[in-house]
Tab-separated table of C-alpha atoms in Angstrom:
chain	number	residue	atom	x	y	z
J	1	UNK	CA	-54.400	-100.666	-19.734
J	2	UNK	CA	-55.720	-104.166	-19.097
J	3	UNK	CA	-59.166	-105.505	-17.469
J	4	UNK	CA	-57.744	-107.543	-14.644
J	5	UNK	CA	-61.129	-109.829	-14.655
J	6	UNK	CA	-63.195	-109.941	-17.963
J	7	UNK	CA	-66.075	-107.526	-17.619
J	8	UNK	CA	-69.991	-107.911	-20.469
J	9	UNK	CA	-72.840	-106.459	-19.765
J	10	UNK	CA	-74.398	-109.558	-18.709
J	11	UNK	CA	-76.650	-110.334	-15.394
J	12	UNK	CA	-73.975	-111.167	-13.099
J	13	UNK	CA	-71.617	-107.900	-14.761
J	14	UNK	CA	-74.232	-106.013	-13.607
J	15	UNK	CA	-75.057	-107.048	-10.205
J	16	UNK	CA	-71.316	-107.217	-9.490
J	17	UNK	CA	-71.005	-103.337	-10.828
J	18	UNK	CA	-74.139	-102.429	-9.017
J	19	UNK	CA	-73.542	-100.108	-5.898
J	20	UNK	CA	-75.188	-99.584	-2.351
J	21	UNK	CA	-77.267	-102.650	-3.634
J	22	UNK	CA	-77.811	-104.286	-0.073
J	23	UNK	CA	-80.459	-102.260	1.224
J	24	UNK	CA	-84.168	-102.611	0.651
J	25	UNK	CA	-86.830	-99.806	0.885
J	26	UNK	CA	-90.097	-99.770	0.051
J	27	UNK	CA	-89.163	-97.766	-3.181
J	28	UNK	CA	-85.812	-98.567	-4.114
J	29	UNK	CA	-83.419	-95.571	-5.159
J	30	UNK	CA	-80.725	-94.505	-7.505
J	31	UNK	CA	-77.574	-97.219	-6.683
J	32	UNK	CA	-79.467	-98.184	-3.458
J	33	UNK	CA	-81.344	-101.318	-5.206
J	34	UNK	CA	-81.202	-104.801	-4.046
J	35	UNK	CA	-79.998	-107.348	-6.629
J	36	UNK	CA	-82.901	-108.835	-7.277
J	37	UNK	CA	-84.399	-105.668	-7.896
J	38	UNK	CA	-81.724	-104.875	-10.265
J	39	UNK	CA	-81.948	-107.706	-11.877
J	40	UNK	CA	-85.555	-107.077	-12.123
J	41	UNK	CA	-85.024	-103.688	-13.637
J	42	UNK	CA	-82.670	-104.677	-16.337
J	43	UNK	CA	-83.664	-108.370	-17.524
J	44	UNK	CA	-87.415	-108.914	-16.376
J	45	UNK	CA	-90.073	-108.313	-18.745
J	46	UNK	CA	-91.410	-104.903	-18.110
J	47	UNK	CA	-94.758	-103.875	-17.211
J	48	UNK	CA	-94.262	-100.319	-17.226
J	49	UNK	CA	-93.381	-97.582	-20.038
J	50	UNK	CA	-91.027	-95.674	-17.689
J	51	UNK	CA	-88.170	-94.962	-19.830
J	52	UNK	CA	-89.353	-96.890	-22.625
J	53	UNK	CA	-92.041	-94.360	-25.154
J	54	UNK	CA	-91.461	-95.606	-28.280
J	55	UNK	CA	-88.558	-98.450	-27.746
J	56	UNK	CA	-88.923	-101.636	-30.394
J	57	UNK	CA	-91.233	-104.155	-30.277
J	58	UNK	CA	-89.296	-106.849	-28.170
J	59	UNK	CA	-91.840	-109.888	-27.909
J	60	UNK	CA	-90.630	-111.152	-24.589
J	61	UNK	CA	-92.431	-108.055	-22.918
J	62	UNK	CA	-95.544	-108.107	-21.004
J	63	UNK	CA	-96.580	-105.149	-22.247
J	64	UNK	CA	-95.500	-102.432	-24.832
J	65	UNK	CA	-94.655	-98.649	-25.642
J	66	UNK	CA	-93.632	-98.659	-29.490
J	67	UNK	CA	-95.178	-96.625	-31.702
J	68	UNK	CA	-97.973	-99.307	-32.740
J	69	UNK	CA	-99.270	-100.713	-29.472
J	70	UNK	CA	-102.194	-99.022	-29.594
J	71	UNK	CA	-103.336	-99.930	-32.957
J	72	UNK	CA	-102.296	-103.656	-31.614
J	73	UNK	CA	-104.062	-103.166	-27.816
J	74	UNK	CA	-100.998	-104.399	-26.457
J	75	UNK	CA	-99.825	-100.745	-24.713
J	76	UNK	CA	-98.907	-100.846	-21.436
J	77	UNK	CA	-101.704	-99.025	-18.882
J	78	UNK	CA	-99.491	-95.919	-18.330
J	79	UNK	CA	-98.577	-95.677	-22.352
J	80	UNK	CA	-100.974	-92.709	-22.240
J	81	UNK	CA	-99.776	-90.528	-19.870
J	82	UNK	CA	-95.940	-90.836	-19.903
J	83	UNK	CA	-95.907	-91.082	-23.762
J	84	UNK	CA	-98.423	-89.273	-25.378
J	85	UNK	CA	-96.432	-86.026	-26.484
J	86	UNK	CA	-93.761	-87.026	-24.385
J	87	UNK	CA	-90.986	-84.313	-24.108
J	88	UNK	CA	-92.133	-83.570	-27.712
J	89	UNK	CA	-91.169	-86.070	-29.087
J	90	UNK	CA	-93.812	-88.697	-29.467
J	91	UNK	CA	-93.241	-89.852	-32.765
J	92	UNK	CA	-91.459	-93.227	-33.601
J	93	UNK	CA	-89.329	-91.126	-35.962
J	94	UNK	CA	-88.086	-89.280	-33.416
J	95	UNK	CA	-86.622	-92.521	-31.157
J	96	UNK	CA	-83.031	-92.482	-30.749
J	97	UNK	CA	-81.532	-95.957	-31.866
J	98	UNK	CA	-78.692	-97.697	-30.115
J	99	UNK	CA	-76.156	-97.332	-33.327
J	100	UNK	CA	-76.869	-92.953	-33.506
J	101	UNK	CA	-76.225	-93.419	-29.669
J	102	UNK	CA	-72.875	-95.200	-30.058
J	103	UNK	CA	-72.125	-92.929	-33.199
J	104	UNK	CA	-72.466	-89.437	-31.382
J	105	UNK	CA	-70.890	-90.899	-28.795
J	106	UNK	CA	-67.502	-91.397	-30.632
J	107	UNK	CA	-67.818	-88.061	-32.327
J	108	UNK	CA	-68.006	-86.921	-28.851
J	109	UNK	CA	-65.110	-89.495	-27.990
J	110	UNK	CA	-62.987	-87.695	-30.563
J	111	UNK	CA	-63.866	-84.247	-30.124
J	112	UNK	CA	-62.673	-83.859	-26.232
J	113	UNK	CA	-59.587	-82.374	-26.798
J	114	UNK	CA	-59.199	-80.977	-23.071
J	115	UNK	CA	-58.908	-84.879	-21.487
J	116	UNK	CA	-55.796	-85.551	-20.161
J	117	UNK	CA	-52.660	-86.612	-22.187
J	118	UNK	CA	-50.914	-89.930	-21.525
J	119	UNK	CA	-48.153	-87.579	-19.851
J	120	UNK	CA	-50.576	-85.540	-17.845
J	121	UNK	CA	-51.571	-88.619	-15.421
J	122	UNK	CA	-49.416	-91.697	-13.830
J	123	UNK	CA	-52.078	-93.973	-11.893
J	124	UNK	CA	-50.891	-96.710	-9.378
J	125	UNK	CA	-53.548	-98.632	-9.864
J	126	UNK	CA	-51.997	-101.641	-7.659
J	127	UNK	CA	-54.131	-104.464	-6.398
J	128	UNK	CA	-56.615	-106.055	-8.204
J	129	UNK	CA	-59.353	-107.818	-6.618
J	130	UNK	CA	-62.032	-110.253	-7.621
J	131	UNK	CA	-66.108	-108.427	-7.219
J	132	UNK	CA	-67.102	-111.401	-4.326
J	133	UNK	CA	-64.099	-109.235	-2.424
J	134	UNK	CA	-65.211	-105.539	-2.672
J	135	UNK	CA	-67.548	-106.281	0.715
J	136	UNK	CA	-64.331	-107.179	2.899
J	137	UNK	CA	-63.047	-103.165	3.422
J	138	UNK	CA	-59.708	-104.259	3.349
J	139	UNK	CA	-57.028	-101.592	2.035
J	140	UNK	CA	-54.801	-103.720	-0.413
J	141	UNK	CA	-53.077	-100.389	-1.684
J	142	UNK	CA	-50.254	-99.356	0.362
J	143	UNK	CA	-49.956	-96.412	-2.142
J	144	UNK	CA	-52.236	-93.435	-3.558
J	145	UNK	CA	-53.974	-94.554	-6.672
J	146	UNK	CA	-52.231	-90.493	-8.057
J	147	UNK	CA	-49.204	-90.840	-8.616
J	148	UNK	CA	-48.510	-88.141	-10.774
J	149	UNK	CA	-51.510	-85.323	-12.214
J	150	UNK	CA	-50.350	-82.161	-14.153
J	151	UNK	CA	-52.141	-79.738	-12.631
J	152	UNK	CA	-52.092	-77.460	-15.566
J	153	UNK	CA	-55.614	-79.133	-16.812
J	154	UNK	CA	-57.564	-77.888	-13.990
J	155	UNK	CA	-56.525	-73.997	-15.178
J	156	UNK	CA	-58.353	-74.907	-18.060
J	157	UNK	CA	-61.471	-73.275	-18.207
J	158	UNK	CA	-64.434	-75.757	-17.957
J	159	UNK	CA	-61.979	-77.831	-15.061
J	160	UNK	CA	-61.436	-74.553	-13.386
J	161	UNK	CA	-65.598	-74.213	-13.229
J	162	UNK	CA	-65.991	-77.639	-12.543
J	163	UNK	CA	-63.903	-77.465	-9.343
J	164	UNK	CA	-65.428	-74.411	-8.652
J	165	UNK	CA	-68.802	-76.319	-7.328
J	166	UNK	CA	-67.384	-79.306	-5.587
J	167	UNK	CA	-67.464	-77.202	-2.147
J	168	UNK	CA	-71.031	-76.263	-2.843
J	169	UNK	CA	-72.552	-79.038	-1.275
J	170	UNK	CA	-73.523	-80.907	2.511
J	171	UNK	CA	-72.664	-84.585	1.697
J	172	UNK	CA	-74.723	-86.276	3.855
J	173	UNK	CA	-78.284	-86.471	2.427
J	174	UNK	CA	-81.468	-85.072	4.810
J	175	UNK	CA	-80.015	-81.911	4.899
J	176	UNK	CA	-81.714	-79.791	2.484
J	177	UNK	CA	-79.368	-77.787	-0.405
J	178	UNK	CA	-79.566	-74.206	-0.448
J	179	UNK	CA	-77.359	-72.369	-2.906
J	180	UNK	CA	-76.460	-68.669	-2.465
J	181	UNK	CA	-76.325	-66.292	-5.197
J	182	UNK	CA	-72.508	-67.064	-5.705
J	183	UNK	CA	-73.333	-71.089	-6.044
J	184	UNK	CA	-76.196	-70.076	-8.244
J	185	UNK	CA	-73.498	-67.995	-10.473
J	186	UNK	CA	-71.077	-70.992	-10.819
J	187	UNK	CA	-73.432	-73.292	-11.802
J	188	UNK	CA	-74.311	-70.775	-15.126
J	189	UNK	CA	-70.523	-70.236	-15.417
J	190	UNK	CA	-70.085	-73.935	-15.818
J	191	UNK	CA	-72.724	-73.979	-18.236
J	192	UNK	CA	-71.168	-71.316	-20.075
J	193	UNK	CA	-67.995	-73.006	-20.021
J	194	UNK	CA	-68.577	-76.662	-21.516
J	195	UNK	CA	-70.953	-75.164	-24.080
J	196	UNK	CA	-68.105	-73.561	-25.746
J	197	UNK	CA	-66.450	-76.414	-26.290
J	198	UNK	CA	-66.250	-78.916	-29.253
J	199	UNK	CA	-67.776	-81.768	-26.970
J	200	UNK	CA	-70.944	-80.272	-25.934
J	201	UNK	CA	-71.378	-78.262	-29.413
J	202	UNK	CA	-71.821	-82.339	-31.234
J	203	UNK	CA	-73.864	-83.039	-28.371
J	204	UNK	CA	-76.404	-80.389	-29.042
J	205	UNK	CA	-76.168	-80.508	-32.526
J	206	UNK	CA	-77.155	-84.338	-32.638
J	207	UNK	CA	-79.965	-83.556	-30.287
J	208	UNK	CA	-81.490	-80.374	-32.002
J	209	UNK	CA	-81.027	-82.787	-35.056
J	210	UNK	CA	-83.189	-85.578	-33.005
J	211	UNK	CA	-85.800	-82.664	-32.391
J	212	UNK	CA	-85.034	-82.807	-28.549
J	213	UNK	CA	-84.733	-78.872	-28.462
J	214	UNK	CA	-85.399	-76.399	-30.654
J	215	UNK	CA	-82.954	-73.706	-29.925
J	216	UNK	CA	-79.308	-74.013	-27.740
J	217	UNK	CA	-80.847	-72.035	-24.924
J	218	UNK	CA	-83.942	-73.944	-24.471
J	219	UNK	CA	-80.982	-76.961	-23.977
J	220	UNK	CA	-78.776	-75.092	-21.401
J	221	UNK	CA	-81.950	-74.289	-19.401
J	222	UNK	CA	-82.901	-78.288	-19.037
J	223	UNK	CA	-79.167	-79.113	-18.283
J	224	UNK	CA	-79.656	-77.113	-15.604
J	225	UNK	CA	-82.573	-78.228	-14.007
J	226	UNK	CA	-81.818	-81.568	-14.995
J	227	UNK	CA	-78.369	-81.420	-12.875
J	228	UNK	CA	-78.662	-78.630	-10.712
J	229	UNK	CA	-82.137	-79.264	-10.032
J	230	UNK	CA	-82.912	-80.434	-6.444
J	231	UNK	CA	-84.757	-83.991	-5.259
J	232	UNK	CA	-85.568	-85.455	-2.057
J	233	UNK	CA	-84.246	-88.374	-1.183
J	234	UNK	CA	-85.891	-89.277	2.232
J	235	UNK	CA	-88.049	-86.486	3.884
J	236	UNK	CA	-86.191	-83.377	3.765
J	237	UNK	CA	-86.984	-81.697	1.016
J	238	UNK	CA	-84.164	-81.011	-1.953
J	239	UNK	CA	-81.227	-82.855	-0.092
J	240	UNK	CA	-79.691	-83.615	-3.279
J	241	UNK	CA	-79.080	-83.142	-6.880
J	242	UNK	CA	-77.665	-85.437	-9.782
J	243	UNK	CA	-74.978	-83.210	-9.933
J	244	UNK	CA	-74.064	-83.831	-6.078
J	245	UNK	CA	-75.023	-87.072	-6.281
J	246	UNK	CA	-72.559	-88.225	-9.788
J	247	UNK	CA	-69.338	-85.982	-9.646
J	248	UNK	CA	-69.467	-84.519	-6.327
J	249	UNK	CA	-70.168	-87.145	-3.903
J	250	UNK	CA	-72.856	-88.059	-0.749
J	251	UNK	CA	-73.043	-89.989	2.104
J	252	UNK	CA	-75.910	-91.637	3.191
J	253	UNK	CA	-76.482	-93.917	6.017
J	254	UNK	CA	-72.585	-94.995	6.840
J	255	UNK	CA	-71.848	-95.213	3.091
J	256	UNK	CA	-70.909	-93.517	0.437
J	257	UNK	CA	-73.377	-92.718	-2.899
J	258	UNK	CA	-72.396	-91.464	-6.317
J	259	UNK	CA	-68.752	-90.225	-6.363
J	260	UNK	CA	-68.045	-90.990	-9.973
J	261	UNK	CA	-65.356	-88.220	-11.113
J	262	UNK	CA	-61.592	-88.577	-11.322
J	263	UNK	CA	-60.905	-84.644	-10.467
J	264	UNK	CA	-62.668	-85.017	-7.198
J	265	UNK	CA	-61.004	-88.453	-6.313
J	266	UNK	CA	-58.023	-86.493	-7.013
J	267	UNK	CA	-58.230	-83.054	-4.801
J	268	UNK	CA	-59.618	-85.038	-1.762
J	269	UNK	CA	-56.666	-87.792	-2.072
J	270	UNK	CA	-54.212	-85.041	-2.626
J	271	UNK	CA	-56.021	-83.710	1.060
J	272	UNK	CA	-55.451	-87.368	2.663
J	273	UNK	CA	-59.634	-87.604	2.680
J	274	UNK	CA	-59.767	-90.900	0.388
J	275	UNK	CA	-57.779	-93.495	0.802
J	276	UNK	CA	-57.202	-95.721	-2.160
J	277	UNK	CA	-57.732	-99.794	-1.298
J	278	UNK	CA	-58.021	-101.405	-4.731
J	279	UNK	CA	-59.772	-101.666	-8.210
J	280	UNK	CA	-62.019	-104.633	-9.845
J	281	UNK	CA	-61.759	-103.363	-13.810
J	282	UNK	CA	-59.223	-101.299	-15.361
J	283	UNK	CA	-60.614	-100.654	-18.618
J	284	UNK	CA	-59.351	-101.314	-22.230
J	285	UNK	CA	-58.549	-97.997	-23.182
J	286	UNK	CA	-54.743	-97.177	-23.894
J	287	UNK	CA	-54.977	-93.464	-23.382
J	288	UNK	CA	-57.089	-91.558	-21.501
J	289	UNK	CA	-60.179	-91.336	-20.776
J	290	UNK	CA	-59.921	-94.516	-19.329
J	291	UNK	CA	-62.482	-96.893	-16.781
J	292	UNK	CA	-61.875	-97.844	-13.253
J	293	UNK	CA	-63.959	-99.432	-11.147
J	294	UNK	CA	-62.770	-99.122	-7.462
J	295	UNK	CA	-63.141	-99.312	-3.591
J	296	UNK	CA	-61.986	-96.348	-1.168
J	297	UNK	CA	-62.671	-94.937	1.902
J	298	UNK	CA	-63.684	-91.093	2.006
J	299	UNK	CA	-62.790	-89.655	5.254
J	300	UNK	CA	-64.195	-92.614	7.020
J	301	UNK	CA	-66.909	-94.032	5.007
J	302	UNK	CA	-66.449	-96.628	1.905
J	303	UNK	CA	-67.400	-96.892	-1.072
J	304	UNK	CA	-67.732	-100.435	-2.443
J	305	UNK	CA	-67.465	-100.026	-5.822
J	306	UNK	CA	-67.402	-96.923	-7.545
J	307	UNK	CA	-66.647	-96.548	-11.601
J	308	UNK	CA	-65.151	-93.466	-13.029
J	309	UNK	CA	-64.080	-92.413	-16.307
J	310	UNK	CA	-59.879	-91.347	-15.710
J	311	UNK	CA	-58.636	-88.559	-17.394
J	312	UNK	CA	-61.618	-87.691	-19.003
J	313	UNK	CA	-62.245	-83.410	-19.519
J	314	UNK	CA	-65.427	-81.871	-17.521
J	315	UNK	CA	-67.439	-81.306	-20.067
J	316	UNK	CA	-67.043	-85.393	-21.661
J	317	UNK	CA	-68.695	-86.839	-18.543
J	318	UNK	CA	-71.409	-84.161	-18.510
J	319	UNK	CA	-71.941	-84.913	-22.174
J	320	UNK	CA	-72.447	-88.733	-21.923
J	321	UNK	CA	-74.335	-89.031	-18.945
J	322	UNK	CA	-76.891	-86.357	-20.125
J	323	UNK	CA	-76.825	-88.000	-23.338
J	324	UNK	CA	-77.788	-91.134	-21.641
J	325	UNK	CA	-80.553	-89.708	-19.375
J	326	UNK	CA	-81.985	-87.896	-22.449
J	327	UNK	CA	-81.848	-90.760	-24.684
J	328	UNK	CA	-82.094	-93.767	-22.402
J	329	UNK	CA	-84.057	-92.447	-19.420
J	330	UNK	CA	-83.779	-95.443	-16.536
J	331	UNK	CA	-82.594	-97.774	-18.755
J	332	UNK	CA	-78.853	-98.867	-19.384
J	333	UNK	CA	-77.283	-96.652	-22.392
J	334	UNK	CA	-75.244	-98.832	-24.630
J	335	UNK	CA	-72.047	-96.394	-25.568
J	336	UNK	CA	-68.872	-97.036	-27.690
J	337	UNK	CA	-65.446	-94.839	-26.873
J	338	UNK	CA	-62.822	-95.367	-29.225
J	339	UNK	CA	-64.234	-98.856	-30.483
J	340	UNK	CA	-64.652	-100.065	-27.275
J	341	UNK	CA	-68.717	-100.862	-25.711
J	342	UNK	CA	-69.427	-98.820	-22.435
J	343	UNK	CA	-72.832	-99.264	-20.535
J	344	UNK	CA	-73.980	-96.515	-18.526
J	345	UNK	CA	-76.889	-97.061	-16.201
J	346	UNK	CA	-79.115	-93.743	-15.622
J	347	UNK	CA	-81.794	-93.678	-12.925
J	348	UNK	CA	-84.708	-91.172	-13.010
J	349	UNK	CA	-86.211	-89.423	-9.768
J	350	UNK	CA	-89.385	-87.658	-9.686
J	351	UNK	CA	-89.534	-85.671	-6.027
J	352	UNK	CA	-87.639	-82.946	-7.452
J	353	UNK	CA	-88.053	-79.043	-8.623
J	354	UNK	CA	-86.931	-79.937	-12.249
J	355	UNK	CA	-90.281	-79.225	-14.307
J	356	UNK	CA	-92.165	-78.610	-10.529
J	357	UNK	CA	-91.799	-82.660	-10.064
J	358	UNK	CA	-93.334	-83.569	-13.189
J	359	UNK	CA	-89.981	-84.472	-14.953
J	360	UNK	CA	-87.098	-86.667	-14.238
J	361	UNK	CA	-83.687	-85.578	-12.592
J	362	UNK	CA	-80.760	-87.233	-13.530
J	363	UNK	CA	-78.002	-89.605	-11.415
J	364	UNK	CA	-75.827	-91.894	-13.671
J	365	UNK	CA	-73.245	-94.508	-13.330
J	366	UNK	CA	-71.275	-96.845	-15.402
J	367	UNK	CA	-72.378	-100.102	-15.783
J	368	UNK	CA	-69.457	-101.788	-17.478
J	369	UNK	CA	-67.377	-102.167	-20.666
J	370	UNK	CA	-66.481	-105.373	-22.586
């Protein structure tokens, strides 16, 4: 496959990647930034250490969060309380570097032998159209973007649990989630599931190895609340969680949020819910998983661009985006898949249940690949 435009992680890469990026609110929230607040996030000099206890010494900051600011008085004003101890693991020894990020991330490339085979999926990817276009709502794709999908995979067992919680959720956010006992169940299940598989087995492993947890079932239990967990996005309390939010799918005022998994794109085309108008970035990848970065309309609300991985097993997504929030916390994750650079942009939300709203819940989203 082919990028039909070229695609960095540069300023205007990311601002043309960025999603539900025209509104402005007083605090602006996961893919619901302005551009200049983007922008602002990702290129400005910092003057926080949100998401960045124990990062390099980069002179062009205002302020810092490595390990010797304080012998240097340079830390920023909130190095104290969000890094001191933090998670654990407050020593500069423990930081995770950007080259064991993009190494586990190829073991975990190469391990994810459930993804679809080049057989198992025939995409019509049709029109390609240039970013300044995505705003138009035009559908340029006479056809469904699924051709073809063996459904064989989704028998498999961590697809079969995965599927299992896409009805589990109210789309439109200010409704609060509630989960019944059975909901509760399939969210261990899945759990279960993609931690018996080679994938999340080197995830863990590189993690206990990085000190992050101590035992496998102190990690399964912050998965958990770090997807299933529920945060607020307005005033109604626990409307929404980052698993809702990344694979499942929400609407919020006329648009849609999140929606970043193949699997669902699939069922609800297959139902004549999303309707396929065209792609800006087909990724580099000549077998699956692959990148694509697309527009739709679900069941009468768009989504102006939205980037999923194609072909990609269950348990691969859930791997690299936690391995992004744990690693890169609000910050863009620098990734590389079969030789090829992938940037995945997690966002960190603190009105939530997941450590009784003193830790971050995760939402994710890929920024872009070279």
């Amino acid at each position: 496959m082919r990028a039909c435009i070229p695609l960095v992680l540069a300023v205007l890469c990311s601002l043309a990647w960025a999603e539900d990026h025209k509104e402005s609110e007083p605090l602006p929230q996961p893919e619901e930034e302005t551009e200049e607040a983007l922008a602002s996030n990702l290129y400005s000099a910092p003057t926080s250490c949100q998401g960045r206890c124990y990062e390099a010494f980069d002179k062009h900051h205002q302020c810092h969060c490595n390990a010797r600011c304080q012998e240097f008085g340079n830390c920023c004003k909130d190095f104290e309380s969000l890094c001191s101890d933090h998670e654990g693991f407050s020593h500069s020894s423990d930081a995770i570097t950007k080259e064991e990020i993009q190494s586990i991330s190829e073991k975990i490339y190469r391990a994810d032998t459930n993804k679809a085979q080049k057989e198992d999926i025939i995409l019509n990817s049709q029109n390609c159209i240039s970013p300044s276009e995505t705003r138009d709502q035009r559908d340029r794709c006479p056809k469904p973007l699924f051709t073809y999908v063996n459904e064989k995979l989704f028998s498999k067992p961590t697809y079969a649990a995965f599927i299992n919680l896409l009805n589990n959720y109210q789309r439109a956010t200010g409704h609060g989630e509630h989960f019944s006992a059975q909901e509760l169940a399939e969210q261990d299940a899945f759990l279960r599931e993609i931690m018996k598989t080679a994938v999340m087995k080197e995830l863990y492993s590189f993690l206990h190895h990085q000190n992050r947890y101590g035992s496998e079932q102190e990690f399964i239990n912050d998965l958990k609340n770090m997807w299933f967990g529920l945060y607020s996005r307005g005033n109604e309390e626990g409307d929404s969680s980052g698993f809702e939010h990344v694979f499942s799918g929400e609407v919020k005022k006329g648009k849609v949020t999140g929606f970043h998994n193949w699997i669902r794109f699939y069922l609800e085309e297959k139902e004549g819910l999303v309707d396929y108008y065209s792609h800006i970035y087909d990724g580099p990848w000549d077998s699956y998983p692959d990148v694509l970065a697309m527009q739709f309309n679900w069941d009468g609300y768009y989504k102006e661009v939205g980037s999923a991985f194609i072909g990609s097993s269950p348990e691969f997504e859930f791997a690299l985006y936690s391995l992004c929030f744990i690693a890169r916390p609000g910050k863009v994750c620098q990734l590389s898949l079969g030789g090829y650079p992938l940037a995945v942009r997690t966002y960190t939300w603190d009105k939530s249940t997941y450590g009784n709203g003193k830790k971050h819940i995760a939402t994710a989203y890929i920024v872009s690949s070279a």
